[in-house]
Amino acid sequence: MKVQYFAASSLDGFIATEDDSLEWLFALGELDNSSYPTFIQNVGTLVMGSATYEWMLNHAEQVAAETGSAWPYTQPTWVFSSRKLPLIEGADIHFVQGEITPVYSEIQSIIEDKNIWIVGGGELAGQFYDANLLDELIIQIGSVTLAKGKALFPRRALAPTLKLISVHQMGEGMAELHYSVERSTAI
């Protein structure tokens, strides 16, 4: 089992604009030209922040048009939020708040050997990193700059923490970088 942060980013390190828009992303590449089809087969659960979940809520019609369902995932999903949010019909959603570690332990007891996907939220991925629970970063870098917005990974991670595993070109608009994260052995 691995904890993987799979996300798309602008060239200057933002996953969304300041108002959580992803419109810049859609014209850049196709998921079928990435590792995503293989990646999702090994995912046992999704973890996301409330901004990512709200994006799914607010774009349910667009998601349904592209995928056939307002919620395109069959895996259970844990959403970290301090607010009460509506459920998406047909989705297996668990709303949680607080520290990462107890939620991780709960998820780990359910999914067996499948992977945990941190879907969105650089801050949430950073919290998994801080808790020494992040194993991989799979980042699709788009050929755009946003100048400001929501940071990809708002943490300092210096060498040798991140080790580049692979680079894959996705057409003319994106490249996918796959890193392993060396977990700290200090307790």
PDB file of C-alpha atoms in Angstrom:
ATOM      1  CA  MET A   1       0.000   0.000   0.000  1.00  0.00           C
ATOM      2  CA  LYS A   2       1.243   3.463  -0.923  1.00  0.00           C
ATOM      3  CA  VAL A   3      -0.011   6.968  -0.205  1.00  0.00           C
ATOM      4  CA  GLN A   4       0.185   8.808  -3.517  1.00  0.00           C
ATOM      5  CA  TYR A   5      -0.426  12.451  -4.312  1.00  0.00           C
ATOM      6  CA  PHE A   6      -1.499  12.520  -7.979  1.00  0.00           C
ATOM      7  CA  ALA A   7      -2.186  16.054  -9.201  1.00  0.00           C
ATOM      8  CA  ALA A   8      -1.813  18.467 -12.087  1.00  0.00           C
ATOM      9  CA  SER A   9       0.109  21.699 -11.737  1.00  0.00           C
ATOM     10  CA  SER A  10       0.924  24.783 -13.728  1.00  0.00           C
ATOM     11  CA  LEU A  11       4.575  25.277 -14.629  1.00  0.00           C
ATOM     12  CA  ASP A  12       4.891  27.751 -11.757  1.00  0.00           C
ATOM     13  CA  GLY A  13       3.507  25.333  -9.151  1.00  0.00           C
ATOM     14  CA  PHE A  14      -0.233  25.949  -8.770  1.00  0.00           C
ATOM     15  CA  ILE A  15      -2.983  23.313  -8.886  1.00  0.00           C
ATOM     16  CA  ALA A  16      -5.831  25.826  -9.203  1.00  0.00           C
ATOM     17  CA  THR A  17      -6.402  29.536  -9.533  1.00  0.00           C
ATOM     18  CA  GLU A  18      -7.182  31.622  -6.461  1.00  0.00           C
ATOM     19  CA  ASP A  19     -10.918  30.944  -6.985  1.00  0.00           C
ATOM     20  CA  ASP A  20     -10.343  27.155  -7.374  1.00  0.00           C
ATOM     21  CA  SER A  21     -10.758  27.144 -11.163  1.00  0.00           C
ATOM     22  CA  LEU A  22      -9.237  24.301 -13.171  1.00  0.00           C
ATOM     23  CA  GLU A  23     -10.223  25.655 -16.592  1.00  0.00           C
ATOM     24  CA  TRP A  24      -6.558  26.206 -17.471  1.00  0.00           C
ATOM     25  CA  LEU A  25      -5.979  22.453 -17.212  1.00  0.00           C
ATOM     26  CA  PHE A  26      -8.546  20.882 -19.530  1.00  0.00           C
ATOM     27  CA  ALA A  27      -7.003  21.846 -22.871  1.00  0.00           C
ATOM     28  CA  LEU A  28      -3.502  20.654 -21.995  1.00  0.00           C
ATOM     29  CA  GLY A  29      -3.583  16.878 -22.109  1.00  0.00           C
ATOM     30  CA  GLU A  30      -5.603  13.688 -22.022  1.00  0.00           C
ATOM     31  CA  LEU A  31      -5.600  11.407 -18.986  1.00  0.00           C
ATOM     32  CA  ASP A  32      -5.468   8.422 -21.332  1.00  0.00           C
ATOM     33  CA  ASN A  33      -1.959   9.588 -22.376  1.00  0.00           C
ATOM     34  CA  SER A  34      -0.800   9.470 -18.761  1.00  0.00           C
ATOM     35  CA  SER A  35      -0.324   6.847 -16.096  1.00  0.00           C
ATOM     36  CA  TYR A  36      -3.832   7.530 -14.765  1.00  0.00           C
ATOM     37  CA  PRO A  37      -5.624   4.471 -16.251  1.00  0.00           C
ATOM     38  CA  THR A  38      -3.112   2.118 -14.596  1.00  0.00           C
ATOM     39  CA  PHE A  39      -2.862   4.275 -11.477  1.00  0.00           C
ATOM     40  CA  ILE A  40      -6.606   4.283 -10.716  1.00  0.00           C
ATOM     41  CA  GLN A  41      -6.796   0.472 -10.925  1.00  0.00           C
ATOM     42  CA  ASN A  42      -4.542   0.272  -7.858  1.00  0.00           C
ATOM     43  CA  VAL A  43      -6.403   2.886  -5.791  1.00  0.00           C
ATOM     44  CA  GLY A  44      -8.370   1.560  -2.826  1.00  0.00           C
ATOM     45  CA  THR A  45      -9.566   4.900  -1.484  1.00  0.00           C
ATOM     46  CA  LEU A  46      -9.452   8.607  -2.204  1.00  0.00           C
ATOM     47  CA  VAL A  47      -8.650  11.384   0.260  1.00  0.00           C
ATOM     48  CA  MET A  48      -9.436  15.009  -0.522  1.00  0.00           C
ATOM     49  CA  GLY A  49      -9.913  18.383   1.050  1.00  0.00           C
ATOM     50  CA  SER A  50     -13.161  20.288   1.080  1.00  0.00           C
ATOM     51  CA  ALA A  51     -12.163  22.606  -1.808  1.00  0.00           C
ATOM     52  CA  THR A  52     -11.631  19.614  -4.123  1.00  0.00           C
ATOM     53  CA  TYR A  53     -14.907  18.035  -3.003  1.00  0.00           C
ATOM     54  CA  GLU A  54     -16.756  21.333  -3.517  1.00  0.00           C
ATOM     55  CA  TRP A  55     -15.266  21.564  -7.005  1.00  0.00           C
ATOM     56  CA  MET A  56     -16.767  18.125  -7.709  1.00  0.00           C
ATOM     57  CA  LEU A  57     -20.129  19.319  -6.336  1.00  0.00           C
ATOM     58  CA  ASN A  58     -20.088  22.531  -8.360  1.00  0.00           C
ATOM     59  CA  HIS A  59     -19.066  20.765 -11.574  1.00  0.00           C
ATOM     60  CA  ALA A  60     -21.198  17.622 -11.233  1.00  0.00           C
ATOM     61  CA  GLU A  61     -22.878  18.188 -14.613  1.00  0.00           C
ATOM     62  CA  GLN A  62     -19.543  18.644 -16.396  1.00  0.00           C
ATOM     63  CA  VAL A  63     -18.081  15.584 -14.656  1.00  0.00           C
ATOM     64  CA  ALA A  64     -21.188  13.535 -15.572  1.00  0.00           C
ATOM     65  CA  ALA A  65     -20.941  14.635 -19.212  1.00  0.00           C
ATOM     66  CA  GLU A  66     -17.291  13.544 -19.385  1.00  0.00           C
ATOM     67  CA  THR A  67     -17.459  10.370 -17.301  1.00  0.00           C
ATOM     68  CA  GLY A  68     -21.112   9.291 -17.274  1.00  0.00           C
ATOM     69  CA  SER A  69     -21.539   9.993 -13.550  1.00  0.00           C
ATOM     70  CA  ALA A  70     -21.448  13.015 -11.248  1.00  0.00           C
ATOM     71  CA  TRP A  71     -19.156  10.892  -9.053  1.00  0.00           C
ATOM     72  CA  PRO A  72     -16.832   8.832 -11.295  1.00  0.00           C
ATOM     73  CA  TYR A  73     -15.164   6.827  -8.505  1.00  0.00           C
ATOM     74  CA  THR A  74     -16.174   3.470  -7.030  1.00  0.00           C
ATOM     75  CA  GLN A  75     -13.709   3.688  -4.151  1.00  0.00           C
ATOM     76  CA  PRO A  76     -14.672   5.074  -0.741  1.00  0.00           C
ATOM     77  CA  THR A  77     -13.589   8.668  -0.234  1.00  0.00           C
ATOM     78  CA  TRP A  78     -12.548  10.517   2.908  1.00  0.00           C
ATOM     79  CA  VAL A  79     -13.151  14.279   2.743  1.00  0.00           C
ATOM     80  CA  PHE A  80     -11.394  16.467   5.292  1.00  0.00           C
ATOM     81  CA  SER A  81     -13.697  19.356   6.116  1.00  0.00           C
ATOM     82  CA  SER A  82     -14.682  21.362   9.149  1.00  0.00           C
ATOM     83  CA  ARG A  83     -17.962  22.313   7.425  1.00  0.00           C
ATOM     84  CA  LYS A  84     -21.082  20.290   6.731  1.00  0.00           C
ATOM     85  CA  LEU A  85     -21.195  19.539   3.008  1.00  0.00           C
ATOM     86  CA  PRO A  86     -23.891  17.779   0.958  1.00  0.00           C
ATOM     87  CA  LEU A  87     -23.364  14.238  -0.266  1.00  0.00           C
ATOM     88  CA  ILE A  88     -23.048  13.466  -3.952  1.00  0.00           C
ATOM     89  CA  GLU A  89     -25.636  10.836  -4.785  1.00  0.00           C
ATOM     90  CA  GLY A  90     -24.115   7.396  -5.264  1.00  0.00           C
ATOM     91  CA  ALA A  91     -20.768   8.311  -3.689  1.00  0.00           C
ATOM     92  CA  ASP A  92     -19.271   6.483  -0.701  1.00  0.00           C
ATOM     93  CA  ILE A  93     -18.169   9.571   1.243  1.00  0.00           C
ATOM     94  CA  HIS A  94     -16.798   9.799   4.782  1.00  0.00           C
ATOM     95  CA  PHE A  95     -16.496  13.338   6.143  1.00  0.00           C
ATOM     96  CA  VAL A  96     -13.674  13.705   8.671  1.00  0.00           C
ATOM     97  CA  GLN A  97     -11.728  16.430  10.402  1.00  0.00           C
ATOM     98  CA  GLY A  98      -8.702  16.728  12.598  1.00  0.00           C
ATOM     99  CA  GLU A  99      -5.364  14.965  12.462  1.00  0.00           C
ATOM    100  CA  ILE A 100      -4.253  12.837   9.503  1.00  0.00           C
ATOM    101  CA  THR A 101      -2.808   9.880  11.433  1.00  0.00           C
ATOM    102  CA  PRO A 102      -6.033   8.474  13.003  1.00  0.00           C
ATOM    103  CA  VAL A 103      -7.873   8.756   9.685  1.00  0.00           C
ATOM    104  CA  TYR A 104      -4.961   7.064   7.918  1.00  0.00           C
ATOM    105  CA  SER A 105      -5.143   4.177  10.412  1.00  0.00           C
ATOM    106  CA  GLU A 106      -8.890   3.823   9.805  1.00  0.00           C
ATOM    107  CA  ILE A 107      -8.421   3.820   6.021  1.00  0.00           C
ATOM    108  CA  GLN A 108      -5.513   1.388   6.229  1.00  0.00           C
ATOM    109  CA  SER A 109      -7.670  -1.127   8.114  1.00  0.00           C
ATOM    110  CA  ILE A 110     -10.251  -1.104   5.306  1.00  0.00           C
ATOM    111  CA  ILE A 111      -8.359  -1.057   1.994  1.00  0.00           C
ATOM    112  CA  GLU A 112      -5.855  -3.878   2.516  1.00  0.00           C
ATOM    113  CA  ASP A 113      -3.098  -3.671  -0.129  1.00  0.00           C
ATOM    114  CA  LYS A 114      -4.604  -0.981  -2.379  1.00  0.00           C
ATOM    115  CA  ASN A 115      -3.202   2.557  -2.558  1.00  0.00           C
ATOM    116  CA  ILE A 116      -4.486   5.791  -1.045  1.00  0.00           C
ATOM    117  CA  TRP A 117      -4.867   8.645  -3.541  1.00  0.00           C
ATOM    118  CA  ILE A 118      -4.616  12.176  -2.230  1.00  0.00           C
ATOM    119  CA  VAL A 119      -6.757  13.706  -4.960  1.00  0.00           C
ATOM    120  CA  GLY A 120      -6.508  17.361  -4.331  1.00  0.00           C
ATOM    121  CA  GLY A 121      -5.203  19.857  -1.981  1.00  0.00           C
ATOM    122  CA  GLY A 122      -1.532  20.642  -1.737  1.00  0.00           C
ATOM    123  CA  GLU A 123      -2.015  21.453   1.929  1.00  0.00           C
ATOM    124  CA  LEU A 124      -3.617  18.049   2.571  1.00  0.00           C
ATOM    125  CA  ALA A 125      -0.760  16.303   0.748  1.00  0.00           C
ATOM    126  CA  GLY A 126       1.604  18.396   2.873  1.00  0.00           C
ATOM    127  CA  GLN A 127      -0.094  17.191   6.043  1.00  0.00           C
ATOM    128  CA  PHE A 128       0.459  13.568   4.964  1.00  0.00           C
ATOM    129  CA  TYR A 129       4.096  14.493   4.291  1.00  0.00           C
ATOM    130  CA  ASP A 130       4.410  16.138   7.726  1.00  0.00           C
ATOM    131  CA  ALA A 131       2.988  12.976   9.337  1.00  0.00           C
ATOM    132  CA  ASN A 132       5.611  10.879   7.478  1.00  0.00           C
ATOM    133  CA  LEU A 133       2.862   9.064   5.544  1.00  0.00           C
ATOM    134  CA  LEU A 134       3.430  10.206   1.934  1.00  0.00           C
ATOM    135  CA  ASP A 135       5.103   7.709  -0.417  1.00  0.00           C
ATOM    136  CA  GLU A 136       4.867   9.196  -3.922  1.00  0.00           C
ATOM    137  CA  LEU A 137       4.172  12.352  -5.884  1.00  0.00           C
ATOM    138  CA  ILE A 138       2.813  11.948  -9.411  1.00  0.00           C
ATOM    139  CA  ILE A 139       2.641  15.430 -10.856  1.00  0.00           C
ATOM    140  CA  GLN A 140       1.449  16.378 -14.318  1.00  0.00           C
ATOM    141  CA  ILE A 141       3.043  19.716 -15.184  1.00  0.00           C
ATOM    142  CA  GLY A 142       1.122  21.854 -17.680  1.00  0.00           C
ATOM    143  CA  SER A 143       2.690  24.323 -20.067  1.00  0.00           C
ATOM    144  CA  VAL A 144       0.936  27.327 -18.519  1.00  0.00           C
ATOM    145  CA  THR A 145       1.734  29.751 -15.719  1.00  0.00           C
ATOM    146  CA  LEU A 146      -0.891  31.146 -13.343  1.00  0.00           C
ATOM    147  CA  ALA A 147       1.267  33.618 -11.337  1.00  0.00           C
ATOM    148  CA  LYS A 148      -0.747  32.863  -8.198  1.00  0.00           C
ATOM    149  CA  GLY A 149      -3.303  30.415  -6.893  1.00  0.00           C
ATOM    150  CA  LYS A 150      -3.448  27.227  -4.809  1.00  0.00           C
ATOM    151  CA  ALA A 151       0.047  25.828  -4.269  1.00  0.00           C
ATOM    152  CA  LEU A 152       0.918  22.345  -5.521  1.00  0.00           C
ATOM    153  CA  PHE A 153       2.862  21.317  -2.410  1.00  0.00           C
ATOM    154  CA  PRO A 154       3.387  24.049   0.196  1.00  0.00           C
ATOM    155  CA  ARG A 155       6.187  22.260   2.025  1.00  0.00           C
ATOM    156  CA  ARG A 156       9.953  22.318   1.942  1.00  0.00           C
ATOM    157  CA  ALA A 157      11.231  18.946   0.701  1.00  0.00           C
ATOM    158  CA  LEU A 158      14.959  18.991   0.109  1.00  0.00           C
ATOM    159  CA  ALA A 159      17.135  16.286  -1.452  1.00  0.00           C
ATOM    160  CA  PRO A 160      17.412  13.388  -0.949  1.00  0.00           C
ATOM    161  CA  THR A 161      13.748  13.285   0.184  1.00  0.00           C
ATOM    162  CA  LEU A 162      12.318  13.226  -3.361  1.00  0.00           C
ATOM    163  CA  LYS A 163      13.711  10.776  -5.884  1.00  0.00           C
ATOM    164  CA  LEU A 164      12.662  11.047  -9.529  1.00  0.00           C
ATOM    165  CA  ILE A 165      11.351   7.683 -10.759  1.00  0.00           C
ATOM    166  CA  SER A 166      10.126   8.604 -14.244  1.00  0.00           C
ATOM    167  CA  VAL A 167       9.260  11.368 -16.700  1.00  0.00           C
ATOM    168  CA  HIS A 168       6.588  10.947 -19.366  1.00  0.00           C
ATOM    169  CA  GLN A 169       5.676  13.458 -22.061  1.00  0.00           C
ATOM    170  CA  MET A 170       1.906  13.848 -22.558  1.00  0.00           C
ATOM    171  CA  GLY A 171       1.587  15.457 -25.979  1.00  0.00           C
ATOM    172  CA  GLU A 172       2.783  19.029 -26.384  1.00  0.00           C
ATOM    173  CA  GLY A 173       1.065  20.436 -23.311  1.00  0.00           C
ATOM    174  CA  MET A 174       2.097  18.332 -20.327  1.00  0.00           C
ATOM    175  CA  ALA A 175       4.769  16.180 -18.771  1.00  0.00           C
ATOM    176  CA  GLU A 176       4.255  13.729 -15.940  1.00  0.00           C
ATOM    177  CA  LEU A 177       6.881  13.528 -13.187  1.00  0.00           C
ATOM    178  CA  HIS A 178       6.806  10.595 -10.782  1.00  0.00           C
ATOM    179  CA  TYR A 179       8.740  10.883  -7.506  1.00  0.00           C
ATOM    180  CA  SER A 180       9.183   8.558  -4.566  1.00  0.00           C
ATOM    181  CA  VAL A 181       9.262  10.178  -1.139  1.00  0.00           C
ATOM    182  CA  GLU A 182      11.838   8.857   1.283  1.00  0.00           C
ATOM    183  CA  ARG A 183      10.068   8.553   4.606  1.00  0.00           C
ATOM    184  CA  SER A 184      11.952   9.640   7.680  1.00  0.00           C
ATOM    185  CA  THR A 185      13.186   6.812   9.876  1.00  0.00           C
ATOM    186  CA  ALA A 186      13.343   9.087  12.942  1.00  0.00           C
ATOM    187  CA  ILE A 187      10.511   8.595  15.418  1.00  0.00           C
TER     188      ILE A 187
END
